[in-house]
Coordinates of C-alpha atoms and ligand atoms in Angstrom, one line a residue:
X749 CA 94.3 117.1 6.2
X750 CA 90.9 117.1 5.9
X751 CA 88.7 117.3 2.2
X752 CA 88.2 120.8 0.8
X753 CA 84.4 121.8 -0.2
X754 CA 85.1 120.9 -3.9
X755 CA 86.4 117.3 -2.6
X756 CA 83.3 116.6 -0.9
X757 CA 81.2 117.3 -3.7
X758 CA 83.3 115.4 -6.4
X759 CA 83.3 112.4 -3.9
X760 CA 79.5 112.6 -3.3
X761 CA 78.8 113.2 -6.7
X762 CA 81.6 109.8 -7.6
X763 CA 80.2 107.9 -4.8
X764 CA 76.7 107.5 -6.3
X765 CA 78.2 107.6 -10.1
X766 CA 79.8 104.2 -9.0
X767 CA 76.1 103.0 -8.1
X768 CA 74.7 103.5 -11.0
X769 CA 73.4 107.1 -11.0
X770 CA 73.3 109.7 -13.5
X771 CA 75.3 112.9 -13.3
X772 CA 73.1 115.4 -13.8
X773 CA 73.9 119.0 -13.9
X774 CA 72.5 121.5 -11.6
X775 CA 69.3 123.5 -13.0
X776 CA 69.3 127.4 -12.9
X777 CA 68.0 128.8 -9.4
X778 CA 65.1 129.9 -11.8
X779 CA 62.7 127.2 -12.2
X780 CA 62.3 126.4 -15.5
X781 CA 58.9 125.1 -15.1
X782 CA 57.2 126.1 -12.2
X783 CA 56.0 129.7 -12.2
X784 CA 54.5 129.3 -8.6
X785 CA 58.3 129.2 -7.1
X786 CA 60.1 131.7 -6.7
X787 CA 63.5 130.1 -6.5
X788 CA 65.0 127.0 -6.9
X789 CA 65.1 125.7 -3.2
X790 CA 65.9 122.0 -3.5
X791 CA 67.6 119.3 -5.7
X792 CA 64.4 117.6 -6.8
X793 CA 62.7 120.8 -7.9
X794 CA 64.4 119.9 -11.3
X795 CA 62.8 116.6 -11.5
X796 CA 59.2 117.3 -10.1
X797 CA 57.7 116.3 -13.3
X798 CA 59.7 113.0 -13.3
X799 CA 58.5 112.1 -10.1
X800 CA 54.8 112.4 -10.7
X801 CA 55.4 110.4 -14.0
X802 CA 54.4 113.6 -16.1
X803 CA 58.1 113.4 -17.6
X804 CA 60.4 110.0 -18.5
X805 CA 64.0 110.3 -18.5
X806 CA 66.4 107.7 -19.8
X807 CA 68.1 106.9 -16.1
X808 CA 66.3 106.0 -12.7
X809 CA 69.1 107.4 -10.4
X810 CA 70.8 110.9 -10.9
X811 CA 72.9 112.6 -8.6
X812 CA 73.5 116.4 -8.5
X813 CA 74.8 119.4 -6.9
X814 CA 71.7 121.5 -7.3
X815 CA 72.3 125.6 -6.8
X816 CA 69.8 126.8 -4.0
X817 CA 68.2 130.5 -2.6
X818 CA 66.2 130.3 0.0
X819 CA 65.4 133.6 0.6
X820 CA 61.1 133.8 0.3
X821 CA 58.3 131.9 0.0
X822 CA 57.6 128.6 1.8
X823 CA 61.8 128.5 2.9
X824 CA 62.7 131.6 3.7
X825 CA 66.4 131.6 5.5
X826 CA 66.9 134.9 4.9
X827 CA 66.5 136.5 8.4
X828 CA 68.8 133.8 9.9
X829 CA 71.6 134.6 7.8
X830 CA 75.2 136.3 9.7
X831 CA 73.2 134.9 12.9
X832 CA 73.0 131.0 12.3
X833 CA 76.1 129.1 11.5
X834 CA 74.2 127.1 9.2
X835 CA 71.5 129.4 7.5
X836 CA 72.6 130.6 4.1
X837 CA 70.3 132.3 1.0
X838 CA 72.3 130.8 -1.1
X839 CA 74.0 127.0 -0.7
X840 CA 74.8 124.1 -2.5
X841 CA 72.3 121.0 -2.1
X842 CA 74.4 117.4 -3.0
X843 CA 71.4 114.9 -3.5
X844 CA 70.7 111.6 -4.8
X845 CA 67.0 110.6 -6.3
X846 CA 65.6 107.6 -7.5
X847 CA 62.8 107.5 -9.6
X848 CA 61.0 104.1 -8.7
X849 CA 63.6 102.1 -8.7
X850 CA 65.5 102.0 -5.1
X851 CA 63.8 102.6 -1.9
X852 CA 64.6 102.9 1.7
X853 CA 66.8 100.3 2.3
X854 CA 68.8 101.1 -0.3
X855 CA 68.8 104.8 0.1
X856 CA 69.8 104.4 4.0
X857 CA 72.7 102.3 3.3
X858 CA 73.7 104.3 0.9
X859 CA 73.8 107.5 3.1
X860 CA 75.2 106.0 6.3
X861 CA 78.2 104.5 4.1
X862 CA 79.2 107.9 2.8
X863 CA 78.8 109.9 5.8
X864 CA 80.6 106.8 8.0
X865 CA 83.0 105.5 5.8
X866 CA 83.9 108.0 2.7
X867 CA 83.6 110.7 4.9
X868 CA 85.0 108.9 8.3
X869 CA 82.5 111.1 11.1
X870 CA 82.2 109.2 13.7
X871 CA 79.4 107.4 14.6
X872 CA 79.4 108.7 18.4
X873 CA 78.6 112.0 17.1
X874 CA 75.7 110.4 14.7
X875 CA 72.1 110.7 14.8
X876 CA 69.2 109.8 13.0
X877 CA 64.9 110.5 12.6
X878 CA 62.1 108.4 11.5
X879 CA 58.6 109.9 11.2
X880 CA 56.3 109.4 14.5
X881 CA 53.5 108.9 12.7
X882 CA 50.6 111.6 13.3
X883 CA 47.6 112.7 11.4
X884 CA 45.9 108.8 10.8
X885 CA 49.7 108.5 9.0
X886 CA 51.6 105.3 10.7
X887 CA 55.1 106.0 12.1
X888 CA 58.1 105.0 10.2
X889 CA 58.8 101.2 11.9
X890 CA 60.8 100.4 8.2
X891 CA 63.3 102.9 8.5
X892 CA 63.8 102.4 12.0
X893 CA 64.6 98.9 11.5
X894 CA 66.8 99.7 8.2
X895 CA 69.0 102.5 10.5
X896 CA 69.2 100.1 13.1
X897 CA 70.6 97.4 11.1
X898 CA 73.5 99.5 9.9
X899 CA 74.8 100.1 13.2
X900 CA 72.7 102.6 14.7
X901 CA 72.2 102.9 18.4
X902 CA 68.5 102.5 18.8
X903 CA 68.6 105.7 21.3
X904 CA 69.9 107.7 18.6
X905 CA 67.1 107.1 16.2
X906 CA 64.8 109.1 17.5
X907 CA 61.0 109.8 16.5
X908 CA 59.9 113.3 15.1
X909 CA 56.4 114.4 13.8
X910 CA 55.1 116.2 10.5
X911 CA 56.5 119.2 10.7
X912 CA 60.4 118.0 10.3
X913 CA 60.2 114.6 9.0
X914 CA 57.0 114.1 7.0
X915 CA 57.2 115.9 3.1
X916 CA 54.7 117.0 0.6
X917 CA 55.5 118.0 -2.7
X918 CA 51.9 119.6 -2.2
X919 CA 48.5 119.9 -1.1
X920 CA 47.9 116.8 -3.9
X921 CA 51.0 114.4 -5.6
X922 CA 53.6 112.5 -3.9
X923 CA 54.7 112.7 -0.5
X924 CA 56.1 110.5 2.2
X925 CA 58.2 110.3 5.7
X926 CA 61.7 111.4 6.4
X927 CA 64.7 110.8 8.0
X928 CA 67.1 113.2 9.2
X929 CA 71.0 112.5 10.0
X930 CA 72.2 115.3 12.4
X931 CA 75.2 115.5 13.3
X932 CA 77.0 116.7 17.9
X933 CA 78.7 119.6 17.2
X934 CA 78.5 120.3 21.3
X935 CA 76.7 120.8 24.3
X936 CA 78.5 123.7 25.1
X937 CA 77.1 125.5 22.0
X938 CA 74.9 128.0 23.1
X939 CA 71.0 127.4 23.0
X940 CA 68.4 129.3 23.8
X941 CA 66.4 126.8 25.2
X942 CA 68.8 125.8 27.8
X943 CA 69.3 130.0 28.9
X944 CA 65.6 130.1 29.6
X945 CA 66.4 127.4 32.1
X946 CA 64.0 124.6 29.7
X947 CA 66.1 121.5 28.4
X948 CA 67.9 122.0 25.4
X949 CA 65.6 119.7 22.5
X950 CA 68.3 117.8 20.9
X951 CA 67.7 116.8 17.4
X952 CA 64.8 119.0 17.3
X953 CA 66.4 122.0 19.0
X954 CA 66.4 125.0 16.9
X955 CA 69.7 125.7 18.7
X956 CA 73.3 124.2 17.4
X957 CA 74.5 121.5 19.2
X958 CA 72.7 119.3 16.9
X959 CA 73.2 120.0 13.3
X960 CA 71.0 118.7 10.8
X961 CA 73.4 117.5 7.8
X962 CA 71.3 115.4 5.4
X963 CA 67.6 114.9 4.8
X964 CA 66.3 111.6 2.9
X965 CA 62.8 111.9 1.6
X966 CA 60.6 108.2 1.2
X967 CA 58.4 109.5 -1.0
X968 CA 55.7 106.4 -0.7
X969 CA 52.3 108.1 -0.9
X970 CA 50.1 109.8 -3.1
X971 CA 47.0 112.3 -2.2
X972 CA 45.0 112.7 -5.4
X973 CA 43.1 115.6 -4.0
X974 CA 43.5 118.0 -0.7
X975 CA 42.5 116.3 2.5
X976 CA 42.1 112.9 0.6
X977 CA 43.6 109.9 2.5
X978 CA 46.6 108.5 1.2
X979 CA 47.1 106.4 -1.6
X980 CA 50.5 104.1 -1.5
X981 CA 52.7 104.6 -4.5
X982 CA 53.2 101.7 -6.6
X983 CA 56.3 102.8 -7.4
X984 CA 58.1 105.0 -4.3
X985 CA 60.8 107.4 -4.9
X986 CA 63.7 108.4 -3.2
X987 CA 64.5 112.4 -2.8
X988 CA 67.7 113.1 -0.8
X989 CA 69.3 116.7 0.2
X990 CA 72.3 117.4 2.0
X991 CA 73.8 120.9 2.2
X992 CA 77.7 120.9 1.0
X993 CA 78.3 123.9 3.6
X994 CA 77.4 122.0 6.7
X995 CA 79.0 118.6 5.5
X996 CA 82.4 120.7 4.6
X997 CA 81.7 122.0 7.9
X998 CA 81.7 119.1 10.2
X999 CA 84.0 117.5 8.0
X1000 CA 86.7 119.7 8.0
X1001 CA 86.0 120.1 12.3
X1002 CA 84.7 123.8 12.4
X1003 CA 81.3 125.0 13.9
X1004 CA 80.5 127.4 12.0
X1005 CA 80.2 127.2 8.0
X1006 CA 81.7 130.0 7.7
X1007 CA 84.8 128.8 9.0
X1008 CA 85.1 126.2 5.9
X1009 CA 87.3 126.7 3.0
X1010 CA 84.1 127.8 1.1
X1011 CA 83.6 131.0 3.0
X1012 CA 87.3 131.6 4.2
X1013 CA 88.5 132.9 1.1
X1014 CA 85.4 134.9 0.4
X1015 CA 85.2 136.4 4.2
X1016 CA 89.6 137.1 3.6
X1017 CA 88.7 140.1 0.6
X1018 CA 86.0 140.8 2.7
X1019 CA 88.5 141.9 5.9
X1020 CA 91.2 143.0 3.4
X1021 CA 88.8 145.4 1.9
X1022 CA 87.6 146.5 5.7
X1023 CA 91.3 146.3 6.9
X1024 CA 90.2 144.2 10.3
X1025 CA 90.5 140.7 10.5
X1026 CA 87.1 138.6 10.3
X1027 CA 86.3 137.1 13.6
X1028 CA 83.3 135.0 14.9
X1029 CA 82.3 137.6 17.4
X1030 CA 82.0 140.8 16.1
X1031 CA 81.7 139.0 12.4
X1032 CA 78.3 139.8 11.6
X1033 CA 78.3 142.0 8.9
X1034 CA 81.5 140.4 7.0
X1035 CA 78.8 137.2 7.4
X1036 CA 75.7 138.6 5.5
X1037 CA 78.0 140.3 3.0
X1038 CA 80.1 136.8 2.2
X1039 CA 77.2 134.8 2.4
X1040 CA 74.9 138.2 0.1
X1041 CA 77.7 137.9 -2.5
X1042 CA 77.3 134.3 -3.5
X1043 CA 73.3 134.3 -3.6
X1044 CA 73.8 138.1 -5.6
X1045 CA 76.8 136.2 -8.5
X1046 CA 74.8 133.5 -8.9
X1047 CA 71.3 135.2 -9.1
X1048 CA 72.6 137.2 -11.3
X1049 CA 74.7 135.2 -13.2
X1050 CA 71.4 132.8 -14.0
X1051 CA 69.3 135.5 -15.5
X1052 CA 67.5 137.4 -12.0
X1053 CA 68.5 141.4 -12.4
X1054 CA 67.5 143.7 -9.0
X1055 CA 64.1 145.5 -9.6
X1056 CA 61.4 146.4 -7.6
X1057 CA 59.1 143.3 -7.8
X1058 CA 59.1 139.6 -7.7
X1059 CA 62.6 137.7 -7.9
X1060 CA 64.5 141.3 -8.9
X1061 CA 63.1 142.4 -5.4
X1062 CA 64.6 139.5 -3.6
X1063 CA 67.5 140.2 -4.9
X1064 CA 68.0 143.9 -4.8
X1065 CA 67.1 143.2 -0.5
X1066 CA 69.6 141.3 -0.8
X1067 CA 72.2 143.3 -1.9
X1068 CA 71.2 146.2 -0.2
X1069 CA 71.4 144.5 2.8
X1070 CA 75.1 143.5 2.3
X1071 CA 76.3 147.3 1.0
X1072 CA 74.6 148.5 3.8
X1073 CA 76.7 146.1 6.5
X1074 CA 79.7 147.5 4.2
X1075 CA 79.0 150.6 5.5
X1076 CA 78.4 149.8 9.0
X1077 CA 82.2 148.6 8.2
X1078 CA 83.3 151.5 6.9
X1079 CA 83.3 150.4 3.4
X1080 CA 82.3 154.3 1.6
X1081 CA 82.9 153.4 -1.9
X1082 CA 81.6 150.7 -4.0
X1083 CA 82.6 147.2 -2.9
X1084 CA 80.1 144.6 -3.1
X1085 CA 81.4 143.9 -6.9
X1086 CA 85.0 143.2 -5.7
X1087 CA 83.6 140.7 -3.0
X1088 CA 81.7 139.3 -5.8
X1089 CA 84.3 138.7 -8.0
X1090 CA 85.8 136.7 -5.7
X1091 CA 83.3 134.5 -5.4
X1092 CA 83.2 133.8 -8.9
X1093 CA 86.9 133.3 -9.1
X1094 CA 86.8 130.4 -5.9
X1095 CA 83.1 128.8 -8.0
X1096 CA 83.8 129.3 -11.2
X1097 CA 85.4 125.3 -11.9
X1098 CA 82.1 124.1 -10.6
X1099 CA 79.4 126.3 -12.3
X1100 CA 81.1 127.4 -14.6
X1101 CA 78.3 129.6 -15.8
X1102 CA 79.8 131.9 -13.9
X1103 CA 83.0 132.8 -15.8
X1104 CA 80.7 133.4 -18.5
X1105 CA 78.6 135.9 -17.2
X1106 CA 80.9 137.7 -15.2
X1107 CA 81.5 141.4 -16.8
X1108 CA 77.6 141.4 -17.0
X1109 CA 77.5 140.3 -13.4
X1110 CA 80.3 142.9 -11.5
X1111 CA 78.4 146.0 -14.0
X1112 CA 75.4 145.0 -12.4
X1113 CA 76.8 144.5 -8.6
X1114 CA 78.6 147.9 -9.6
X1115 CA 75.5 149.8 -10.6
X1116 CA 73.5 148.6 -8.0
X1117 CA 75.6 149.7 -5.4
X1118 CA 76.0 153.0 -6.8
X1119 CA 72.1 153.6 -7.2
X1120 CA 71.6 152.9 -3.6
X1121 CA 74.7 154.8 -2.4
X1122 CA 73.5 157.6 -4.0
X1123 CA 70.6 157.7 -1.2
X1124 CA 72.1 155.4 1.5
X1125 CA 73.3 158.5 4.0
X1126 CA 70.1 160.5 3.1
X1127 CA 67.8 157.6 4.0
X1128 CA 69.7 156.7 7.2
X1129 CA 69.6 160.7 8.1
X1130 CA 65.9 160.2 7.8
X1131 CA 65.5 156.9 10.2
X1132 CA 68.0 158.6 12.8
X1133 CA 65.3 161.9 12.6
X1134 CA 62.4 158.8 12.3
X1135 CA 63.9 157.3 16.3
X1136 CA 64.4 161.2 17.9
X1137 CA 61.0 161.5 17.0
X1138 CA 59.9 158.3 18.2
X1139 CA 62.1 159.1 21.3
X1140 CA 60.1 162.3 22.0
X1141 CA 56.8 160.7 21.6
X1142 CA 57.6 157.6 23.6
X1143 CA 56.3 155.6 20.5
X1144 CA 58.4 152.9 19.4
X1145 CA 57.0 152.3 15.2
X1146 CA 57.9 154.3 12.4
X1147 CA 54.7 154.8 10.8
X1148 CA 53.9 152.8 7.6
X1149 CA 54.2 156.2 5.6
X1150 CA 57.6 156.8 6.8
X1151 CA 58.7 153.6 5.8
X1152 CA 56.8 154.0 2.5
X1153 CA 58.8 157.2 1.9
X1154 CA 62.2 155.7 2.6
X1155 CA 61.0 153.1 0.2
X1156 CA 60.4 155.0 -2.7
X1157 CA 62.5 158.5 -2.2
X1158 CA 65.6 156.2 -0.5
X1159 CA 65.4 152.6 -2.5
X1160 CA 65.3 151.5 1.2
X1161 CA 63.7 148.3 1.0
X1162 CA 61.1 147.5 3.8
X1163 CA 62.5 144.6 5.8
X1164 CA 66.2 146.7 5.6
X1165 CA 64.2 149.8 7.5
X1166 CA 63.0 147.2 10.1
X1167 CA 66.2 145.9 10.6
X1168 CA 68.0 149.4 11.2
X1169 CA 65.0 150.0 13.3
X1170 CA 64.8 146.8 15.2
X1171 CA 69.2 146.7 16.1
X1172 CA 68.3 150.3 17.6
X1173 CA 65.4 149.0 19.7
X1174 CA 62.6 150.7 17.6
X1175 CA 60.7 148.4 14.8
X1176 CA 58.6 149.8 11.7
X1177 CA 54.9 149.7 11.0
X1178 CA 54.6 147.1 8.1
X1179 CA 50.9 146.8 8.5
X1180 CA 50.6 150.2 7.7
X1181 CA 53.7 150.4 4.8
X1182 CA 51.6 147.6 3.1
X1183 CA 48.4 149.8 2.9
X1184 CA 50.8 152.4 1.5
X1185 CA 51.9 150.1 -1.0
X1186 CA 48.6 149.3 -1.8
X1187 CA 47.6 152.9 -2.4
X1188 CA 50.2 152.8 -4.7
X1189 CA 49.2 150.1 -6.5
X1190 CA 45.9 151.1 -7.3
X1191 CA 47.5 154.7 -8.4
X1192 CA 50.0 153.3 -10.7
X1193 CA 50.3 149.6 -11.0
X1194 CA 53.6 149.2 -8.4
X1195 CA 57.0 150.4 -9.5
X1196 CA 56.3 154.1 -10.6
X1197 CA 58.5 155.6 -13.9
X1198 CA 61.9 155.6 -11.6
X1199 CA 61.4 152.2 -11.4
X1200 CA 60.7 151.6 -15.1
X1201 CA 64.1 154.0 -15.9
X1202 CA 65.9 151.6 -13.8
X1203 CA 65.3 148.5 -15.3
X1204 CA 65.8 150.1 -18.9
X1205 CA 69.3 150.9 -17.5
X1206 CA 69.9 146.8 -17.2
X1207 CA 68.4 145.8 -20.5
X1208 CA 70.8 148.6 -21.9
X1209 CA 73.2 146.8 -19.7
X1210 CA 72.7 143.4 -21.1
X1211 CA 72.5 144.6 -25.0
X1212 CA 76.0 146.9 -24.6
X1213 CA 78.0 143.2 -22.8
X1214 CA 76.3 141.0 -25.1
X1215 CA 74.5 138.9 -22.5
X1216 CA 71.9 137.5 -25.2
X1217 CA 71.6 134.2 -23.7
X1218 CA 70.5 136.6 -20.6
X1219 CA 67.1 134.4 -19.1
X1220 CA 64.1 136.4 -18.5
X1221 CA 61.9 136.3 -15.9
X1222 CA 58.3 136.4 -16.5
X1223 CA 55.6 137.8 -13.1
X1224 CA 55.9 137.7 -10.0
X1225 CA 57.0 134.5 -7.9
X1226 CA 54.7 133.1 -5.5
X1227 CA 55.3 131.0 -2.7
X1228 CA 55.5 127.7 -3.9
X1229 CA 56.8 124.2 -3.2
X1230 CA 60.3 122.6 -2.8
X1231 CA 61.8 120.1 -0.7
Ligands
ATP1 P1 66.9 123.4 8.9 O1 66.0 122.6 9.7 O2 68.3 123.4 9.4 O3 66.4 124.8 8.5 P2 65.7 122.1 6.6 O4 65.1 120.9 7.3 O5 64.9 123.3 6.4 O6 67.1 122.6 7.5 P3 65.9 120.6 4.2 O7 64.7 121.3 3.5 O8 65.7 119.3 4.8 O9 66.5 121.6 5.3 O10 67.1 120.6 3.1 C1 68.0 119.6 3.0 C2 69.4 120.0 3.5 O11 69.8 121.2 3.0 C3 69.4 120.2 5.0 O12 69.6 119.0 5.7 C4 70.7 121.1 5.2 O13 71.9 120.3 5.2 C5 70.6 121.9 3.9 N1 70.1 123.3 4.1 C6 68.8 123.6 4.3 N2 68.6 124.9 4.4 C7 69.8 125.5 4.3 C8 70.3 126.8 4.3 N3 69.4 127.9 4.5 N4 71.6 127.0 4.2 C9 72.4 126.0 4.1 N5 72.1 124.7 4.1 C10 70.8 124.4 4.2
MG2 MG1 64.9 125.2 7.2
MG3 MG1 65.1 120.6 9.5
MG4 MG1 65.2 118.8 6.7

């Protein structure tokens, strides 16, 4: 039968132990040292400083399992996820690096033999990308040649421009082309492409039938300043990503990855707890909440608490999001802690971080919920008296104040109020909520005195469990840079 989730990432993780790369383990999803990111989003944020030479490690090769959120700034999956089969705020990225010692060739071979041999996906179902070369940048003719020498069919190594396959670490520093593996799931996957009667793009369709599984980074070039040309790297580095989800996924022959052994057991608590079995169709809301539990343990478990700014708001959209699809269910009391739980019990042997934190983590789940239950059927009275309204006056936006008010009175978090508003056909006036919150801002300094009694209620939290290794989190995050 085919490899479980934990399988694949001990055999990645083996595969390039035996080729002489260092474990390394994965860093928390709050970056350590780079206050301009909001979460850790890829496996080489952890390394940044080794690849600009800023920092020297004793190894040239490391391999990880590196704990991602994507869920703001530059990568923000977080509107995809329950609607995408591969979107997720929270997934595992398997990567391996090299820190000026391999390069392309080596990195390519390295790749196809996993995905080809140690995993066994067939090569009819197999392509790759090189970068086009755009913007005075040359196009990729190396790794063309370097794919095609493994076997590739040279129609399935197909040219792509800047936007997918070129990567910056920033304005200035390293950056270099890409290449892409993506795996056939099907053309009879639906894309929206091919239902406005346009052909379906392929590899660069936004749609399904070509999954992107893997992403290899040449890191090659150097811009010292913005808009400067660029400066070949004596010394090119290799950055490589692959999200565990989507290889368990193809691997183990499902199309969605919540069909995998990572989600099945989460998504089976979630129906028991509903009482309906989860389905595809129809499964939308056991989705978000499976996929809301694993980005809320692990947040929480590496230090983030919900709040009402920065990282703490990420998170507390998050969850409300999922407690209020457990509602839509039928879920009336507090959940969302048993779901996590669960979660923790099926990661724990891999992040082990986990087990430790875990009272800390359910009281916090648990108190969450209750907070925003304590509003959740007043606030949604309000948006159902927001649409009649809206109805009578043939106007389709609740106005910026109303979603302000929700915000505040109701702990309805803005993009949630769009959401209800947008399934029922209406949308909310975010332009205007903004200038409310601005107002605010200017009054009081964001995050009035309910807020502040709030967050006391953690730290109390925290001191009462013990959780003195609890991380802090200092400001606000920013958009930054990640893979
Ligand atoms: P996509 O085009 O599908 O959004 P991406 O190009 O943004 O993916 P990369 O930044 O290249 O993704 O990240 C490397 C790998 O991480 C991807 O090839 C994919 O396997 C995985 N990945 C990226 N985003 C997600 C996500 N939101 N959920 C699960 N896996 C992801
Ligand atoms: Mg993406
Ligand atoms: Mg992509
Ligand atoms: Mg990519």
């Amino acid at each position: 039968s085919a490899l479980t989730a934990s399988q694949i990432r001990e055999a990645f993780l083996q595969f390039f132990e035996a080729r002489g790369h260092r474990r390394v383990a994965s860093s928390p999803l709050v970056p350590q040292n780079d206050p301009t990111l909001l979460f850790t989003n890829a496996g080489m944020v952890q390394f940044k400083d080794v690849f600009t030479g800023r920092e020297k490690r004793d190894y040239s090769r490391a391999t990880t399992s590196q704990k991602c959120v994507r869920a703001g700034g530059k990568h923000n999956d977080l509107d995809n996820v329950g609607y995408t089969a591969r979107h997720h705020t929270f997934f595992e990225m398997l990567g391996n690096f090299s820190f000026g010692d391999y390069f392309k060739a080596e990195a390519i071979a390295y790749a196809w033999e996993f995905v080809t041999r140690t995993l066994g996906l067939p090569i009819e179902r197999l392509a790759v990308t090189v970068f086009n070369g755009e913007q005075g940048v040359p196009w990729d003719a190396e790794a063309f040649e370097l794919w095609a020498q493994q076997g590739v069919p040279r129609d399935r190594i197909l040219k792509l421009g800047y936007k997918d396959n070129f990567w910056a670490m920033g304005d200035t520093g390293p950056c270099g082309p890409c290449s892409e593996i993506h795996y056939h799931q099907g053309d009879d996957i639906p894309c929206s492409e091919a239902a406005a009667g346009r052909p379906c793009q392929g590899v660069a369709c936004d749609c399904d039938r070509w999954l992107e599984i893997w992403n290899l980074v040449f890191m090659q070039f150097e811009r010292k300043e913005k808009d400067a040309p660029l400066i070949p790297l004596p010394k090119p580095s290799i950055d490589t990503g692959a999200g565990l989800e989507r290889i368990a996924s193809v691997v183990q022959g499902k199309r969605s990855n919540y069909d995998t052994d990572l989600f099945q057991g989460i998504l089976g608590t979630v129906s028991e707890l509903v009482g309906k079995p989860y389905t595809q169709e129809g499964g939308a809301s056991m989705r978000v909440i499976a996929d809301h539990s694993r980005a809320a343990a692990f947040l929480i478990s590496d230090g983030v608490q919900p709040s009402n700014e920065g990282r703490g708001y990420v998170l507390r959209r998050i969850m409300r999001r999922a407690i209020r699809h457990g509602s839509l269910l039928g879920l009336e009391d507090v959940f969302f802690f048993k779901v996590v739980d669960r979660v923790i019990g099926l990661m724990s042997d891999a992040y082990p971080e986990l087990r430790e934190g875990r009272t800390f983590v359910l009281e916090v789940c648990r108190h969450e919920e209750e907070t925003f239950r304590r509003t959740l059927d007043r606030g949604m009275k309000l948006i159902d008296e927001g649409i009649a309204k809206l109805k009578q006056a043939g106007e389709t936006k609740l106005s910026g104040a109303e979603v302000f008010y929700l915000h505040g009175t109701y702990g309805f978090p803005w993009d949630l109020t769009q959401i209800i508003l947008r399934e029922r056909g209406f949308d909310a006036d975010l332009d205007g909520f903004w200038k409310e919150m601005e107002k605010e801002a200017d009054k009081n300094k964001f995050g009035g005195s309910g807020e502040k009694a709030i967050s006391t209620v953690y730290q109390t939290l925290a001191e009462r469990l013990g959780t003195s290794e609890f991380l802090g989190y200092e400001g606000e995050g920013h958009e930054g840079e990640g893979s």
